[in-house]
């Protein structure tokens, strides 16, 4: 999810990059973005794993793949909405409280729903399984990205 | 007060080793260049403006050469600054767009590389687009002072030490991309909005903290800063510089947002000055009403007055420290600013006097008397002039001339170009552009865009406000200038044509 969002942003920028960067630099920028997305993904995953350890077994660790997927999906939706309203001025505190509250409620509700509906679990796990194919693409790209960033800065 | 202003400059610089060494041979004059961003000569009292916006600049001018018809080469930061630094027109250095750098073959052909053997070289910019150039030129810099050194807020990531060798790509990756500036979507799904929220929170705190001092908000270059702290930092840098030095300092004021200090806020509110504002041009994007433009012009003037207060401190320091006696001091801008023809600011394709005509005031070592120079001059003249003044040969790539009053001669028939090609690729021939050619008292401007094409021709002596387009009557001067313009475009496009 993190990588796909990053690729979307990169593709959005490419037309303007083409005006003033040569191909080599554009590829380097892509790898910077992939490397950053990898770090972001690792930290998000770590936070979910931590949540699994902190919360009671049945709440989160049991059925971790679909519960984590639901949590990340709702959080991603909330963050995309937040991105859309952020400008040069900080939105009122109420906006953050409302967004946080709605997101939290949505996660709890969806997890409860999925916990009790086997069919929904199956659908979610099917989606997770399909999405995991992207790992075969993004993981090598991110690894190359890290190498590229290191080579460009340390050698 | 922020600590950074009091830290010795060597502690702040990305490259500081060379800055603290003694440079040979001694006895050469320092070259100090102050650039004020988006500073139009149109709004400066020294150039005949109806409001007393810059009394301290006038004080400085009493012992300097005042260039009355000095032009930038582009109407926003990258093209204008790149020309100043490389001595070439935008069609050579190709910094056409906001995010663009100088093309590789000019990255080591610039003012710092010309002077680095005999001068300690130092670059500082509050404008990230110029700081990016400084990254490109770091090999020629003894000291590159980080962009946020004198800011009250820190938000940039591209200049972190881990990206020390790759500032340009880190810049393109992080700034306005992984982390957005202002509105829009971040490439980073989770950290992006979190980082922006934190940045906006910091801004709110600072704005509230300094509300009394800055009633219209704290000065903002994407990082908030205080005018007095930036000047303190600059003076601290000068104080610690090894001589002879070439110091380039690019300050963000009076660039918008216009945020004067309390003492200058509303200073011109009740004056009787009314500027003559024309209606929108076919290429105007904003189409703002005249009342709005007049109000914004007043805000700009008040900010100029506020910045001039700070400049007064710089001038007093230069005088007291003796730098006026052993330095050439250049004060200019990267581009102008317009509040006319429906447009406010400078991100426009229009080429009119307020956008192109920038101040240039130069003080020679020990100069005591004011000189006024009325010949047309250009930003491309700065590099050859500085090369000559510092005893270096004028580089063969430089496209300008030595400034009159500083060793050059007055050339009233020379052609001065200003180019805006922000929607044109840097690697392709010029197809979409605005180009003006000023020669003597005439100006020919060509707008070449899919949505609008046309020429305009003005007699600047008879019509300094460029109100009457004479192109329809096609005087002889216009025909000659049109031929020269088309020849020049054809020449510069040659190397970018597909074989």
Tab-separated table of N, CA, C and O in Angstrom, chain B residues 143-257:
chain	number	residue	atom	x	y	z
B	143	UNK	N	32.788	27.284	1.716
B	143	UNK	CA	31.743	27.191	2.736
B	143	UNK	C	30.377	27.273	2.073
B	143	UNK	O	30.110	28.199	1.311
B	144	UNK	N	29.554	26.289	2.352
B	144	UNK	CA	28.154	26.310	1.911
B	144	UNK	C	27.324	26.302	3.188
B	144	UNK	O	27.221	25.284	3.858
B	145	UNK	N	26.767	27.447	3.495
B	145	UNK	CA	26.025	27.556	4.761
B	145	UNK	C	24.637	26.952	4.575
B	145	UNK	O	23.920	27.341	3.644
B	146	UNK	N	24.263	26.005	5.404
B	146	UNK	CA	22.969	25.339	5.220
B	146	UNK	C	21.796	26.318	5.223
B	146	UNK	O	21.807	27.308	5.957
B	147	UNK	N	20.814	25.989	4.433
B	147	UNK	CA	19.681	26.880	4.183
B	147	UNK	C	18.985	27.343	5.469
B	147	UNK	O	18.590	28.487	5.583
B	148	UNK	N	18.837	26.453	6.428
B	148	UNK	CA	18.054	26.808	7.609
B	148	UNK	C	18.872	27.371	8.751
B	148	UNK	O	18.367	27.526	9.858
B	149	UNK	N	20.127	27.710	8.490
B	149	UNK	CA	21.021	28.122	9.586
B	149	UNK	C	20.483	29.284	10.405
B	149	UNK	O	20.704	29.350	11.604
B	150	UNK	N	19.793	30.194	9.736
B	150	UNK	CA	19.328	31.382	10.455
B	150	UNK	C	17.795	31.427	10.522
B	150	UNK	O	17.204	32.482	10.704
B	151	UNK	N	17.171	30.281	10.315
B	151	UNK	CA	15.704	30.213	10.342
B	151	UNK	C	15.208	29.912	11.750
B	151	UNK	O	15.933	29.354	12.569
B	152	UNK	N	13.950	30.237	11.964
B	152	UNK	CA	13.341	29.931	13.264
B	152	UNK	C	12.715	28.540	13.244
B	152	UNK	O	12.360	27.998	14.282
B	153	UNK	N	12.544	27.995	12.040
B	153	UNK	CA	11.902	26.688	11.892
B	153	UNK	C	12.718	25.857	10.907
B	153	UNK	O	13.342	26.409	10.000
B	154	UNK	N	12.721	24.545	11.100
B	154	UNK	CA	13.506	23.687	10.211
B	154	UNK	C	12.618	22.586	9.645
B	154	UNK	O	12.033	21.829	10.400
B	155	UNK	N	12.544	22.527	8.316
B	155	UNK	CA	11.686	21.497	7.738
B	155	UNK	C	12.337	20.758	6.566
B	155	UNK	O	11.811	19.781	6.086
B	156	UNK	N	13.459	21.222	6.092
B	156	UNK	CA	14.059	20.587	4.917
B	156	UNK	C	14.831	19.327	5.293
B	156	UNK	O	15.480	19.270	6.338
B	157	UNK	N	14.761	18.356	4.440
B	157	UNK	CA	15.462	17.092	4.668
B	157	UNK	C	16.583	16.867	3.652
B	157	UNK	O	17.500	16.093	3.893
B	158	UNK	N	16.483	17.525	2.490
B	158	UNK	CA	17.439	17.236	1.411
B	158	UNK	C	18.871	17.604	1.778
B	158	UNK	O	19.810	17.095	1.178
B	159	UNK	N	19.018	18.504	2.764
B	159	UNK	CA	20.376	18.921	3.112
B	159	UNK	C	20.903	18.227	4.369
B	159	UNK	O	21.859	18.698	4.985
B	160	UNK	N	20.249	17.109	4.734
B	160	UNK	CA	20.783	16.337	5.857
B	160	UNK	C	22.170	15.813	5.491
B	160	UNK	O	22.428	15.505	4.318
B	161	UNK	N	23.038	15.676	6.477
B	161	UNK	CA	24.410	15.235	6.169
B	161	UNK	C	24.472	13.917	5.398
B	161	UNK	O	25.389	13.713	4.607
B	162	UNK	N	23.493	13.014	5.599
B	162	UNK	CA	23.576	11.723	4.890
B	162	UNK	C	23.410	11.881	3.375
B	162	UNK	O	23.790	11.002	2.618
B	163	UNK	N	22.848	12.981	2.944
B	163	UNK	CA	22.691	13.197	1.499
B	163	UNK	C	23.760	14.154	0.967
B	163	UNK	O	23.550	14.870	-0.007
B	164	UNK	N	24.891	14.165	1.635
B	164	UNK	CA	25.902	15.195	1.346
B	164	UNK	C	26.402	15.166	-0.090
B	164	UNK	O	26.814	16.181	-0.617
B	165	UNK	N	26.381	13.999	-0.713
B	165	UNK	CA	26.904	13.933	-2.085
B	165	UNK	C	25.814	14.019	-3.141
B	165	UNK	O	26.090	13.917	-4.331
B	166	UNK	N	24.582	14.087	-2.707
B	166	UNK	CA	23.501	13.919	-3.670
B	166	UNK	C	22.350	14.890	-3.399
B	166	UNK	O	21.178	14.512	-3.476
B	167	UNK	N	22.708	16.130	-3.093
B	167	UNK	CA	21.707	17.116	-2.708
B	167	UNK	C	20.605	17.307	-3.731
B	167	UNK	O	19.435	17.428	-3.385
B	168	UNK	N	20.977	17.282	-5.011
B	168	UNK	CA	19.982	17.588	-6.046
B	168	UNK	C	18.908	16.502	-6.142
B	168	UNK	O	17.714	16.803	-6.212
B	169	UNK	N	19.337	15.240	-6.119
B	169	UNK	CA	18.358	14.141	-6.216
B	169	UNK	C	17.577	14.027	-4.902
B	169	UNK	O	16.359	13.805	-4.915
B	170	UNK	N	18.250	14.234	-3.788
B	170	UNK	CA	17.542	14.217	-2.494
B	170	UNK	C	16.504	15.328	-2.467
B	170	UNK	O	15.381	15.136	-1.990
B	171	UNK	N	16.848	16.465	-3.027
B	171	UNK	CA	15.918	17.602	-3.101
B	171	UNK	C	14.666	17.202	-3.883
B	171	UNK	O	13.542	17.388	-3.430
B	172	UNK	N	14.890	16.653	-5.075
B	172	UNK	CA	13.750	16.281	-5.929
B	172	UNK	C	12.924	15.170	-5.287
B	172	UNK	O	11.715	15.095	-5.498
B	173	UNK	N	13.573	14.323	-4.506
B	173	UNK	CA	12.850	13.194	-3.901
B	173	UNK	C	12.018	13.646	-2.706
B	173	UNK	O	10.860	13.257	-2.565
B	174	UNK	N	12.604	14.479	-1.866
B	174	UNK	CA	11.928	14.810	-0.614
B	174	UNK	C	11.039	16.042	-0.709
B	174	UNK	O	9.898	16.017	-0.277
B	175	UNK	N	11.581	17.122	-1.262
B	175	UNK	CA	10.858	18.385	-1.209
B	175	UNK	C	9.746	18.415	-2.242
B	175	UNK	O	9.981	18.202	-3.421
B	176	UNK	N	8.536	18.686	-1.745
B	176	UNK	CA	7.362	18.742	-2.612
B	176	UNK	C	7.104	17.412	-3.316
B	176	UNK	O	6.528	17.374	-4.409
B	177	UNK	N	7.558	16.323	-2.715
B	177	UNK	CA	7.344	15.007	-3.314
B	177	UNK	C	7.048	13.994	-2.199
B	177	UNK	O	5.876	13.777	-1.880
B	178	UNK	N	8.086	13.419	-1.598
B	178	UNK	CA	7.812	12.519	-0.469
B	178	UNK	C	7.073	13.320	0.620
B	178	UNK	O	6.100	12.848	1.200
B	179	UNK	N	7.534	14.525	0.848
B	179	UNK	CA	6.825	15.433	1.755
B	179	UNK	C	6.401	16.678	0.969
B	179	UNK	O	7.245	17.374	0.433
B	180	UNK	N	5.110	16.915	0.937
B	180	UNK	CA	4.602	18.077	0.210
B	180	UNK	C	4.845	19.361	0.994
B	180	UNK	O	4.987	19.344	2.217
B	181	UNK	N	4.855	20.449	0.233
B	181	UNK	CA	4.959	21.771	0.834
B	181	UNK	C	3.628	22.451	0.515
B	181	UNK	O	3.243	22.522	-0.637
B	182	UNK	N	2.928	22.925	1.510
B	182	UNK	CA	1.619	23.508	1.245
B	182	UNK	C	0.611	22.405	0.978
B	182	UNK	O	0.618	21.372	1.630
B	183	UNK	N	-0.256	22.615	-0.026
B	183	UNK	CA	-1.303	21.637	-0.312
B	183	UNK	C	-0.810	20.498	-1.187
B	183	UNK	O	0.315	20.499	-1.648
B	184	UNK	N	-1.694	19.501	-1.399
B	184	UNK	CA	-1.342	18.392	-2.290
B	184	UNK	C	-1.113	17.097	-1.541
B	184	UNK	O	-1.228	17.044	-0.314
B	185	UNK	N	-0.818	16.057	-2.296
B	185	UNK	CA	-0.650	14.724	-1.708
B	185	UNK	C	0.825	14.363	-1.588
B	185	UNK	O	1.584	14.478	-2.547
B	186	UNK	N	1.201	13.891	-0.399
B	186	UNK	CA	2.582	13.452	-0.178
B	186	UNK	C	2.791	12.078	-0.814
B	186	UNK	O	1.869	11.257	-0.858
B	187	UNK	N	4.011	11.807	-1.239
B	187	UNK	CA	4.322	10.457	-1.724
B	187	UNK	C	4.408	9.482	-0.558
B	187	UNK	O	4.227	8.281	-0.733
B	188	UNK	N	4.706	10.005	0.609
B	188	UNK	CA	4.743	9.147	1.795
B	188	UNK	C	3.342	9.093	2.395
B	188	UNK	O	2.814	10.110	2.846
B	189	UNK	N	2.769	7.894	2.382
B	189	UNK	CA	1.367	7.733	2.785
B	189	UNK	C	1.141	8.105	4.248
B	189	UNK	O	0.185	8.820	4.568
B	190	UNK	N	1.996	7.622	5.137
B	190	UNK	CA	1.780	7.845	6.576
B	190	UNK	C	2.651	8.965	7.138
B	190	UNK	O	2.175	9.833	7.851
B	191	UNK	N	3.940	8.927	6.812
B	191	UNK	CA	4.843	9.929	7.389
B	191	UNK	C	4.597	11.315	6.791
B	191	UNK	O	4.818	12.321	7.460
B	192	UNK	N	4.170	11.342	5.545
B	192	UNK	CA	3.948	12.624	4.862
B	192	UNK	C	3.007	13.522	5.638
B	192	UNK	O	3.397	14.615	6.091
B	193	UNK	N	1.749	13.081	5.840
B	193	UNK	CA	0.820	13.953	6.579
B	193	UNK	C	1.238	14.170	8.028
B	193	UNK	O	0.999	15.242	8.580
B	194	UNK	N	1.897	13.168	8.621
B	194	UNK	CA	2.341	13.340	10.008
B	194	UNK	C	3.400	14.442	10.082
B	194	UNK	O	3.348	15.329	10.939
B	195	UNK	N	4.347	14.397	9.154
B	195	UNK	CA	5.422	15.394	9.109
B	195	UNK	C	4.835	16.790	8.842
B	195	UNK	O	5.225	17.774	9.465
B	196	UNK	N	3.877	16.824	7.919
B	196	UNK	CA	3.287	18.124	7.587
B	196	UNK	C	2.485	18.700	8.752
B	196	UNK	O	2.485	19.905	8.986
B	197	UNK	N	1.787	17.811	9.459
B	197	UNK	CA	1.018	18.276	10.615
B	197	UNK	C	1.963	18.864	11.664
B	197	UNK	O	1.704	19.921	12.224
B	198	UNK	N	3.075	18.171	11.881
B	198	UNK	CA	4.060	18.669	12.847
B	198	UNK	C	4.614	20.026	12.389
B	198	UNK	O	4.743	20.964	13.192
B	199	UNK	N	4.922	20.132	11.087
B	199	UNK	CA	5.451	21.389	10.551
B	199	UNK	C	4.442	22.524	10.737
B	199	UNK	O	4.795	23.627	11.154
B	200	UNK	N	3.177	22.226	10.425
B	200	UNK	CA	2.146	23.258	10.550
B	200	UNK	C	1.923	23.645	12.014
B	200	UNK	O	1.659	24.807	12.326
B	201	UNK	N	2.059	22.677	12.882
B	201	UNK	CA	1.915	22.963	14.310
B	201	UNK	C	3.035	23.925	14.758
B	201	UNK	O	2.778	24.919	15.442
B	202	UNK	N	4.261	23.610	14.345
B	202	UNK	CA	5.397	24.489	14.676
B	202	UNK	C	5.157	25.904	14.157
B	202	UNK	O	5.460	26.891	14.835
B	203	UNK	N	4.616	25.989	12.959
B	203	UNK	CA	4.362	27.304	12.362
B	203	UNK	C	3.328	28.070	13.182
B	203	UNK	O	3.460	29.280	13.395
B	204	UNK	N	2.286	27.349	13.617
B	204	UNK	CA	1.244	28.008	14.403
B	204	UNK	C	1.836	28.547	15.706
B	204	UNK	O	1.555	29.691	16.100
B	205	UNK	N	2.670	27.740	16.339
B	205	UNK	CA	3.280	28.162	17.606
B	205	UNK	C	4.131	29.416	17.386
B	205	UNK	O	4.014	30.410	18.114
B	206	UNK	N	4.960	29.375	16.339
B	206	UNK	CA	5.848	30.519	16.074
B	206	UNK	C	5.061	31.768	15.699
B	206	UNK	O	5.389	32.882	16.131
B	207	UNK	N	4.029	31.565	14.884
B	207	UNK	CA	3.219	32.712	14.459
B	207	UNK	C	2.574	33.371	15.680
B	207	UNK	O	2.542	34.603	15.785
B	208	UNK	N	2.057	32.558	16.584
B	208	UNK	CA	1.436	33.120	17.795
B	208	UNK	C	2.477	33.802	18.680
B	208	UNK	O	2.228	34.862	19.233
B	209	UNK	N	3.653	33.178	18.753
B	209	UNK	CA	4.717	33.699	19.602
B	209	UNK	C	5.172	35.092	19.151
B	209	UNK	O	5.471	35.957	19.956
B	210	UNK	N	5.216	35.289	17.828
B	210	UNK	CA	5.751	36.562	17.309
B	210	UNK	C	4.667	37.469	16.723
B	210	UNK	O	4.953	38.335	15.905
B	211	UNK	N	3.437	37.250	17.156
B	211	UNK	CA	2.320	38.023	16.596
B	211	UNK	C	2.477	39.527	16.823
B	211	UNK	O	2.139	40.333	15.952
B	212	UNK	N	3.010	39.893	17.972
B	212	UNK	CA	3.184	41.323	18.273
B	212	UNK	C	4.227	41.944	17.341
B	212	UNK	O	4.045	43.059	16.870
B	213	UNK	N	5.295	41.200	17.098
B	213	UNK	CA	6.395	41.734	16.274
B	213	UNK	C	6.059	41.691	14.792
B	213	UNK	O	6.517	42.525	14.022
B	214	UNK	N	5.307	40.683	14.393
B	214	UNK	CA	4.972	40.502	12.974
B	214	UNK	C	3.450	40.355	12.827
B	214	UNK	O	2.930	39.251	12.765
B	215	UNK	N	2.739	41.493	12.772
B	215	UNK	CA	1.270	41.424	12.790
B	215	UNK	C	0.676	40.700	11.575
B	215	UNK	O	-0.437	40.187	11.648
B	216	UNK	N	1.382	40.694	10.444
B	216	UNK	CA	0.825	40.007	9.266
B	216	UNK	C	1.392	38.587	9.126
B	216	UNK	O	1.274	37.967	8.080
B	217	UNK	N	2.020	38.099	10.159
B	217	UNK	CA	2.582	36.750	10.144
B	217	UNK	C	4.105	36.792	10.120
B	217	UNK	O	4.704	37.803	9.760
B	218	UNK	N	4.705	35.670	10.493
B	218	UNK	CA	6.170	35.574	10.524
B	218	UNK	C	6.676	35.350	9.096
B	218	UNK	O	6.058	34.596	8.339
B	219	UNK	N	7.764	36.017	8.692
B	219	UNK	CA	8.302	35.800	7.334
B	219	UNK	C	8.485	34.320	7.022
B	219	UNK	O	8.892	33.550	7.892
B	220	UNK	N	8.209	33.965	5.780
B	220	UNK	CA	8.052	32.555	5.440
B	220	UNK	C	8.749	32.246	4.111
B	220	UNK	O	8.375	32.764	3.065
B	221	UNK	N	9.772	31.396	4.187
B	221	UNK	CA	10.426	30.949	2.944
B	221	UNK	C	10.235	29.432	2.813
B	221	UNK	O	11.111	28.744	2.328
B	222	UNK	N	9.092	28.954	3.280
B	222	UNK	CA	8.787	27.526	3.493
B	222	UNK	C	9.267	27.129	4.884
B	222	UNK	O	8.673	26.281	5.527
B	223	UNK	N	10.343	27.749	5.369
B	223	UNK	CA	10.678	27.715	6.785
B	223	UNK	C	10.436	29.131	7.311
B	223	UNK	O	10.767	30.104	6.633
B	224	UNK	N	9.856	29.229	8.506
B	224	UNK	CA	9.646	30.565	9.071
B	224	UNK	C	10.977	31.129	9.565
B	224	UNK	O	11.844	30.380	10.018
B	225	UNK	N	11.116	32.436	9.441
B	225	UNK	CA	12.354	33.077	9.910
B	225	UNK	C	12.039	34.490	10.374
B	225	UNK	O	10.982	35.042	10.035
B	226	UNK	N	12.940	35.038	11.144
B	226	UNK	CA	12.794	36.417	11.601
B	226	UNK	C	13.813	37.263	10.855
B	226	UNK	O	14.977	36.868	10.737
B	227	UNK	N	13.368	38.399	10.364
B	227	UNK	CA	14.260	39.243	9.564
B	227	UNK	C	15.557	39.548	10.326
B	227	UNK	O	16.657	39.466	9.768
B	228	UNK	N	15.404	39.876	11.611
B	228	UNK	CA	16.580	40.292	12.374
B	228	UNK	C	17.547	39.128	12.577
B	228	UNK	O	18.761	39.314	12.596
B	229	UNK	N	17.022	37.908	12.696
B	229	UNK	CA	17.912	36.754	12.907
B	229	UNK	C	18.700	36.426	11.647
B	229	UNK	O	19.860	36.020	11.715
B	230	UNK	N	18.032	36.568	10.507
B	230	UNK	CA	18.727	36.286	9.244
B	230	UNK	C	19.863	37.284	9.046
B	230	UNK	O	20.970	36.919	8.656
B	231	UNK	N	19.586	38.534	9.365
B	231	UNK	CA	20.631	39.551	9.216
B	231	UNK	C	21.746	39.319	10.231
B	231	UNK	O	22.932	39.404	9.900
B	232	UNK	N	21.374	38.968	11.453
B	232	UNK	CA	22.408	38.645	12.460
B	232	UNK	C	23.300	37.519	11.943
B	232	UNK	O	24.528	37.571	12.063
B	233	UNK	N	22.664	36.490	11.380
B	233	UNK	CA	23.420	35.348	10.866
B	233	UNK	C	24.348	35.756	9.733
B	233	UNK	O	25.507	35.323	9.660
B	234	UNK	N	23.841	36.609	8.853
B	234	UNK	CA	24.649	37.053	7.713
B	234	UNK	C	25.854	37.867	8.196
B	234	UNK	O	26.981	37.679	7.727
B	235	UNK	N	25.604	38.733	9.149
B	235	UNK	CA	26.693	39.573	9.661
B	235	UNK	C	27.734	38.721	10.396
B	235	UNK	O	28.937	38.956	10.283
B	236	UNK	N	27.244	37.711	11.091
B	236	UNK	CA	28.139	36.780	11.772
B	236	UNK	C	29.025	36.059	10.757
B	236	UNK	O	30.229	35.878	10.968
B	237	UNK	N	28.422	35.690	9.657
B	237	UNK	CA	29.180	35.027	8.585
B	237	UNK	C	30.266	35.954	8.049
B	237	UNK	O	31.421	35.555	7.881
B	238	UNK	N	29.883	37.192	7.784
B	238	UNK	CA	30.852	38.151	7.243
B	238	UNK	C	31.987	38.385	8.247
B	238	UNK	O	33.151	38.479	7.864
B	239	UNK	N	31.613	38.452	9.506
B	239	UNK	CA	32.613	38.730	10.525
B	239	UNK	C	33.666	37.622	10.601
B	239	UNK	O	34.830	37.884	10.874
B	240	UNK	N	33.232	36.399	10.352
B	240	UNK	CA	34.162	35.272	10.462
B	240	UNK	C	34.827	34.913	9.141
B	240	UNK	O	35.533	33.922	9.063
B	241	UNK	N	34.558	35.668	8.098
B	241	UNK	CA	35.101	35.272	6.799
B	241	UNK	C	36.585	35.602	6.696
B	241	UNK	O	37.055	36.605	7.224
B	242	UNK	N	37.291	34.694	6.033
B	242	UNK	CA	38.695	34.937	5.741
B	242	UNK	C	38.763	35.788	4.480
B	242	UNK	O	37.966	35.617	3.564
B	243	UNK	N	39.738	36.688	4.441
B	243	UNK	CA	39.793	37.597	3.292
B	243	UNK	C	41.023	37.311	2.440
B	243	UNK	O	42.036	36.892	2.986
B	244	UNK	N	40.981	37.523	1.164
B	244	UNK	CA	39.833	38.025	0.407
B	244	UNK	C	38.792	36.923	0.213
B	244	UNK	O	39.135	35.767	0.030
B	245	UNK	N	37.530	37.334	0.232
B	245	UNK	CA	36.448	36.359	0.138
B	245	UNK	C	35.473	36.738	-0.967
B	245	UNK	O	35.307	37.918	-1.291
B	246	UNK	N	34.860	35.715	-1.535
B	246	UNK	CA	33.696	35.911	-2.390
B	246	UNK	C	32.520	35.355	-1.598
B	246	UNK	O	32.463	34.158	-1.313
B	247	UNK	N	31.628	36.236	-1.192
B	247	UNK	CA	30.479	35.808	-0.385
B	247	UNK	C	29.206	36.082	-1.167
B	247	UNK	O	28.968	37.216	-1.598
B	248	UNK	N	28.420	35.028	-1.364
B	248	UNK	CA	27.123	35.175	-2.051
B	248	UNK	C	26.030	34.914	-1.028
B	248	UNK	O	25.962	33.834	-0.443
B	249	UNK	N	25.172	35.883	-0.815
B	249	UNK	CA	24.089	35.715	0.167
B	249	UNK	C	22.762	36.037	-0.484
B	249	UNK	O	22.538	37.169	-0.928
B	250	UNK	N	21.912	35.051	-0.514
B	250	UNK	CA	20.609	35.193	-1.177
B	250	UNK	C	19.523	35.201	-0.097
B	250	UNK	O	19.227	34.177	0.504
B	251	UNK	N	18.968	36.379	0.137
B	251	UNK	CA	17.948	36.529	1.183
B	251	UNK	C	16.551	36.385	0.582
B	251	UNK	O	16.319	36.833	-0.539
B	252	UNK	N	15.646	35.840	1.336
B	252	UNK	CA	14.290	35.625	0.810
B	252	UNK	C	13.466	36.912	0.718
B	252	UNK	O	12.737	37.093	-0.252
B	253	UNK	N	13.509	37.810	1.698
B	253	UNK	CA	12.734	39.053	1.548
B	253	UNK	C	13.196	39.862	0.345
B	253	UNK	O	14.390	39.807	0.011
B	254	UNK	N	12.326	40.597	-0.319
B	254	UNK	CA	10.912	40.848	-0.004
B	254	UNK	C	9.939	39.898	-0.724
B	254	UNK	O	8.800	40.295	-1.035
B	255	UNK	N	10.349	38.699	-0.995
B	255	UNK	CA	9.460	37.713	-1.631
B	255	UNK	C	8.179	37.570	-0.789
B	255	UNK	O	8.237	37.669	0.428
B	256	UNK	N	7.056	37.290	-1.464
B	256	UNK	CA	5.828	37.060	-0.723
B	256	UNK	C	5.941	35.780	0.121
B	256	UNK	O	6.742	34.913	-0.256
B	257	UNK	N	5.216	35.612	1.199
B	257	UNK	CA	4.180	36.510	1.739
B	257	UNK	C	4.805	37.763	2.370
B	257	UNK	O	5.884	37.688	2.950
